[in-house]
Amino acid sequence: MRKTSPKTLSILGGALSLCLATAVAADTLQEVMKARNLTEQNVIAAAKTYVPSGGRDEFVAFSSGGQSGQVIVYGIPSMRLLKYIGVFTPEPWQGYGFDAESKAVLDEGRIDGRDITWGDTHHPALSETDGVYDGQFLFINDKSNPRIAVIDLKDFETKQIVVNPLLRNEHGGAFVTPNTDYIIEGSQYPTPLGHEFAPLSDFNEKYRGAITYWKFNREKGRIEPENSFAVEVPPYSQDLSDAGKVASDGWSFTNSFCSERYVGGIESGRPPFEAGCSQKDTDLMHVINWRKAEQLFKEGKAKKVNGMAVIPIDLAAKEGVLFLIPEPKSPHGVDVSPDGKYIIVSGKLDSHTWVFSWDKIKGLIDRKEYAEKDPYGIPVLDMQKSLHKQVEVGLGPLHTQYDKTPCVVYTSVYVDSQVTKWNYCEGKVLDTVPVHYNIGHLMTMEGDSREPQGKYLVAMNKLAIDRFNPVGPLHPQSHQLIDISGPKMQVLYDMPVPLGEPHYVVAIRASKLKPEVRYKIGTDSRSGEQSPYATRAGSERIERSGKTVHVYGTLIRSHITPEIIEVNEGDEVFVHLTNQERAQDQTHGFTVGSYNVNLSVEPGKTATAHFVADKSGVYPYYCTEFCSALHLEMEGYLMVLPKGGTKDQAKMKEGATYAKADYDKQVEQCTATQKVIDSVVGFITSHNYKDFPLVVGMVEDATDQLNFAVGPKKKAEDAATAQDWQNATLWAQQWFLYQVKTADIGLRAKAYLEQNGAKLVTVPAKK
Ligand code: K7E
Ligand code: CUA
């Protein structure tokens, strides 16, 4: 017969009294609104963004981290921060830039032999399959130091950084072609290509831009520089890019903002750049047939510049690779429609947004109907003949994103601080909403893919004056969430972003992301390969050869093996640590103070700390993640012996503190704990726990922990037989610790089952 245990009763009683207490203490909605001075609109906005405790967001956003050189991950609609991903900048929590493996990734981003430990990240791009986000990879550019990084969304880690060997800076990246064959990176400020010098007097002749098409190998998850190429372009100061899709697949578009080719010199009395770069009424959009350029590259017709294949301007012009079209003055943003039939460009100094028609452009190109040639011999198409519509959307329009509803778009309007919703097919404005303040990019859910999802829009505002609690002259950035599901846009939430100036964000339906929770044991997470230093429990060792010391160690709740490491002053030390855990979220850290060492070793991962022990002394090391009740005891000593020191300085004297009575007491405790474990196991196995994958994982973990207790138990009993009460007591203590870990996980699993309505399947066996 099944009886409700007294323990269950007391838990039930606790829950009941909690309910009653809530009912008594809670205010009504009206009272809360009054006390907090909230309007009905506010409450509706709150309800639209609120995700209850334990709930999930519908979309996951990847935001550029601006000058932080990182990527910020947050959920939509809750705007809750989920992660920072270290990309161009060391990120201590993830050990990124602190373990030898990630240092190798950051080293790929060195320029001219110099470490570049930050990045000006602007545009993240998600990998696409057939123009639709597939959730596999994320790419992001560094504007200041022309680089592209590859982040694998299996573990949200940066795997590769490539440096553009042609450019000194860029802006039109990262944008992917519809099957992620190429990642586009366009130049910004013109320079001589290939990192060369040329005097400014040769600006028109020697200074250039280049649109680079980095080949991406999806199987390897890496960019292949040897299979990548660039198209040389005039010194027009290229800005943003976008890849054509569907109708315009095989083409890409890049705008420019200083086709005047003006060079300032304010200090010598010349009018500044800003004046000279806005003389003309129009700038020039670059239209590039990258498929044709790829063919020329494969035929060996590209020339090599600093190791990169480049299609020169004259070849590009002759072979129908490169065309120009006048576009609104000082544009910022070129956005291809989901069907690829329209290209929308906004001029910062024009209140109109221009809609170009791909059909018209393609017709002009096919008929070789050119208005003129630019000074470099590039065919220029007639503006009016390429245009579909010009629409007045407000002062200082910048970027455009697409809605789920065909023909509907949203444009950020910088000077007017607003988002304008409009119909580009018919050319009419539908709605506007103020944002706070001076919006740069904006982003709709999957809004730059072939299948925009509508629903929400994020406005990335440059200025946050008066929006948040003041924190000094450097204000946070402001991301505003806007509901776009109805005919009228509604601002729902202001999120301060305190980590650099994010420029662009992309958001993907959360269900498309399938990140892993653990690594295969011994994985070098930065390369994705099995680490040559992977170490299994039981094979930990310290190997020396001359002045080099390799420590092969393991981490598991709650100890680091080895616990004493002895080296000589001046030794080069490698500490390779493998986390033996299979349980979710059981990350261990590792630091050696004063040596700038900090690792993050997630379950299954192998990471290496590398340093020269150049100062003798005693250096405690420890785990930096609060991983378990005995976390503080997850410690050890690095003994750096002074020159000329003797070996036994790291030896310990054994004391004999414990007697038989201590041992017996410890064993008694172990026996009592085992009873608790048995009852928890009884509860779990009598329920349908196998229907709960999370609990299955916990049960595996608990079983592991209990199996670990077997060895210490045997050692304790052997020592007791030999009447070595000191070691018998200590090993019995270790046996107990594994039991505690087992019970801890078991109780968590039990609570989860209770809270999630697990059903009784068998009657627990009577003990
Ligand atoms: Cu894509 Cu800031 Cu509009 Cu760069 S952005 S500047
Ligand atoms: Cu491992 Cu704390």
PDB file of N, CA, C and O in Angstrom, residues 6 37 101 141 200 227 231 239 306 364 406 517 532 570 710:
ATOM      1  N   PRO A   6       5.748  11.476   5.611  1.00  0.00           N
ATOM      2  CA  PRO A   6       5.678  12.727   6.381  1.00  0.00           C
ATOM      3  C   PRO A   6       6.415  13.856   5.666  1.00  0.00           C
ATOM      4  O   PRO A   6       5.994  15.003   5.681  1.00  0.00           O
ATOM      5  N   ASN A  37       2.294  53.984 -10.529  1.00  0.00           N
ATOM      6  CA  ASN A  37       1.959  55.051 -11.464  1.00  0.00           C
ATOM      7  C   ASN A  37       1.974  54.568 -12.920  1.00  0.00           C
ATOM      8  O   ASN A  37       2.600  55.184 -13.787  1.00  0.00           O
ATOM      9  N   GLU A 101      44.240  27.705 -26.174  1.00  0.00           N
ATOM     10  CA  GLU A 101      43.440  27.372 -27.355  1.00  0.00           C
ATOM     11  C   GLU A 101      42.782  28.624 -27.951  1.00  0.00           C
ATOM     12  O   GLU A 101      42.787  28.817 -29.165  1.00  0.00           O
ATOM     13  N   ASN A 141      31.714  41.522 -38.333  1.00  0.00           N
ATOM     14  CA  ASN A 141      32.874  42.242 -38.862  1.00  0.00           C
ATOM     15  C   ASN A 141      33.494  43.152 -37.801  1.00  0.00           C
ATOM     16  O   ASN A 141      32.885  43.457 -36.777  1.00  0.00           O
ATOM     17  N   LEU A 200      48.880  61.092 -50.882  1.00  0.00           N
ATOM     18  CA  LEU A 200      47.493  61.521 -51.105  1.00  0.00           C
ATOM     19  C   LEU A 200      47.317  62.178 -52.476  1.00  0.00           C
ATOM     20  O   LEU A 200      46.220  62.178 -53.032  1.00  0.00           O
ATOM     21  N   ASN A 227      40.272  30.286 -51.230  1.00  0.00           N
ATOM     22  CA  ASN A 227      39.174  30.205 -52.195  1.00  0.00           C
ATOM     23  C   ASN A 227      38.316  31.472 -52.211  1.00  0.00           C
ATOM     24  O   ASN A 227      37.200  31.470 -52.716  1.00  0.00           O
ATOM     25  N   VAL A 231      36.632  42.134 -55.459  1.00  0.00           N
ATOM     26  CA  VAL A 231      36.447  42.952 -56.656  1.00  0.00           C
ATOM     27  C   VAL A 231      36.912  44.360 -56.312  1.00  0.00           C
ATOM     28  O   VAL A 231      36.421  44.972 -55.358  1.00  0.00           O
ATOM     29  N   ASP A 239      30.058  52.017 -48.352  1.00  0.00           N
ATOM     30  CA  ASP A 239      29.419  51.965 -47.035  1.00  0.00           C
ATOM     31  C   ASP A 239      28.887  50.566 -46.761  1.00  0.00           C
ATOM     32  O   ASP A 239      29.642  49.661 -46.488  1.00  0.00           O
ATOM     33  N   ASN A 306      48.847  41.160 -52.139  1.00  0.00           N
ATOM     34  CA  ASN A 306      49.131  40.752 -50.759  1.00  0.00           C
ATOM     35  C   ASN A 306      48.474  39.407 -50.421  1.00  0.00           C
ATOM     36  O   ASN A 306      47.892  39.238 -49.356  1.00  0.00           O
ATOM     37  N   LEU A 364      18.389  47.050 -68.036  1.00  0.00           N
ATOM     38  CA  LEU A 364      19.394  47.992 -68.550  1.00  0.00           C
ATOM     39  C   LEU A 364      20.730  47.278 -68.772  1.00  0.00           C
ATOM     40  O   LEU A 364      21.397  47.477 -69.794  1.00  0.00           O
ATOM     41  N   PRO A 406       3.897  41.354 -47.279  1.00  0.00           N
ATOM     42  CA  PRO A 406       4.598  41.811 -48.478  1.00  0.00           C
ATOM     43  C   PRO A 406       4.445  43.321 -48.664  1.00  0.00           C
ATOM     44  O   PRO A 406       3.410  43.893 -48.309  1.00  0.00           O
ATOM     45  N   VAL A 517      24.845  21.026 -24.863  1.00  0.00           N
ATOM     46  CA  VAL A 517      25.020  21.374 -23.447  1.00  0.00           C
ATOM     47  C   VAL A 517      26.326  20.828 -22.880  1.00  0.00           C
ATOM     48  O   VAL A 517      26.713  21.176 -21.768  1.00  0.00           O
ATOM     49  N   PRO A 532      44.813  17.107 -28.009  1.00  0.00           N
ATOM     50  CA  PRO A 532      45.878  16.131 -27.751  1.00  0.00           C
ATOM     51  C   PRO A 532      46.196  16.041 -26.256  1.00  0.00           C
ATOM     52  O   PRO A 532      46.889  15.131 -25.826  1.00  0.00           O
ATOM     53  N   GLY A 570      61.357  29.820 -13.274  1.00  0.00           N
ATOM     54  CA  GLY A 570      61.809  29.914 -14.663  1.00  0.00           C
ATOM     55  C   GLY A 570      61.248  28.833 -15.574  1.00  0.00           C
ATOM     56  O   GLY A 570      61.398  28.912 -16.794  1.00  0.00           O
ATOM     57  N   VAL A 710      32.450   4.609  -4.634  1.00  0.00           N
ATOM     58  CA  VAL A 710      32.886   3.225  -4.414  1.00  0.00           C
ATOM     59  C   VAL A 710      34.378   3.149  -4.047  1.00  0.00           C
ATOM     60  O   VAL A 710      34.749   2.490  -3.073  1.00  0.00           O
TER      61      VAL A 710
END
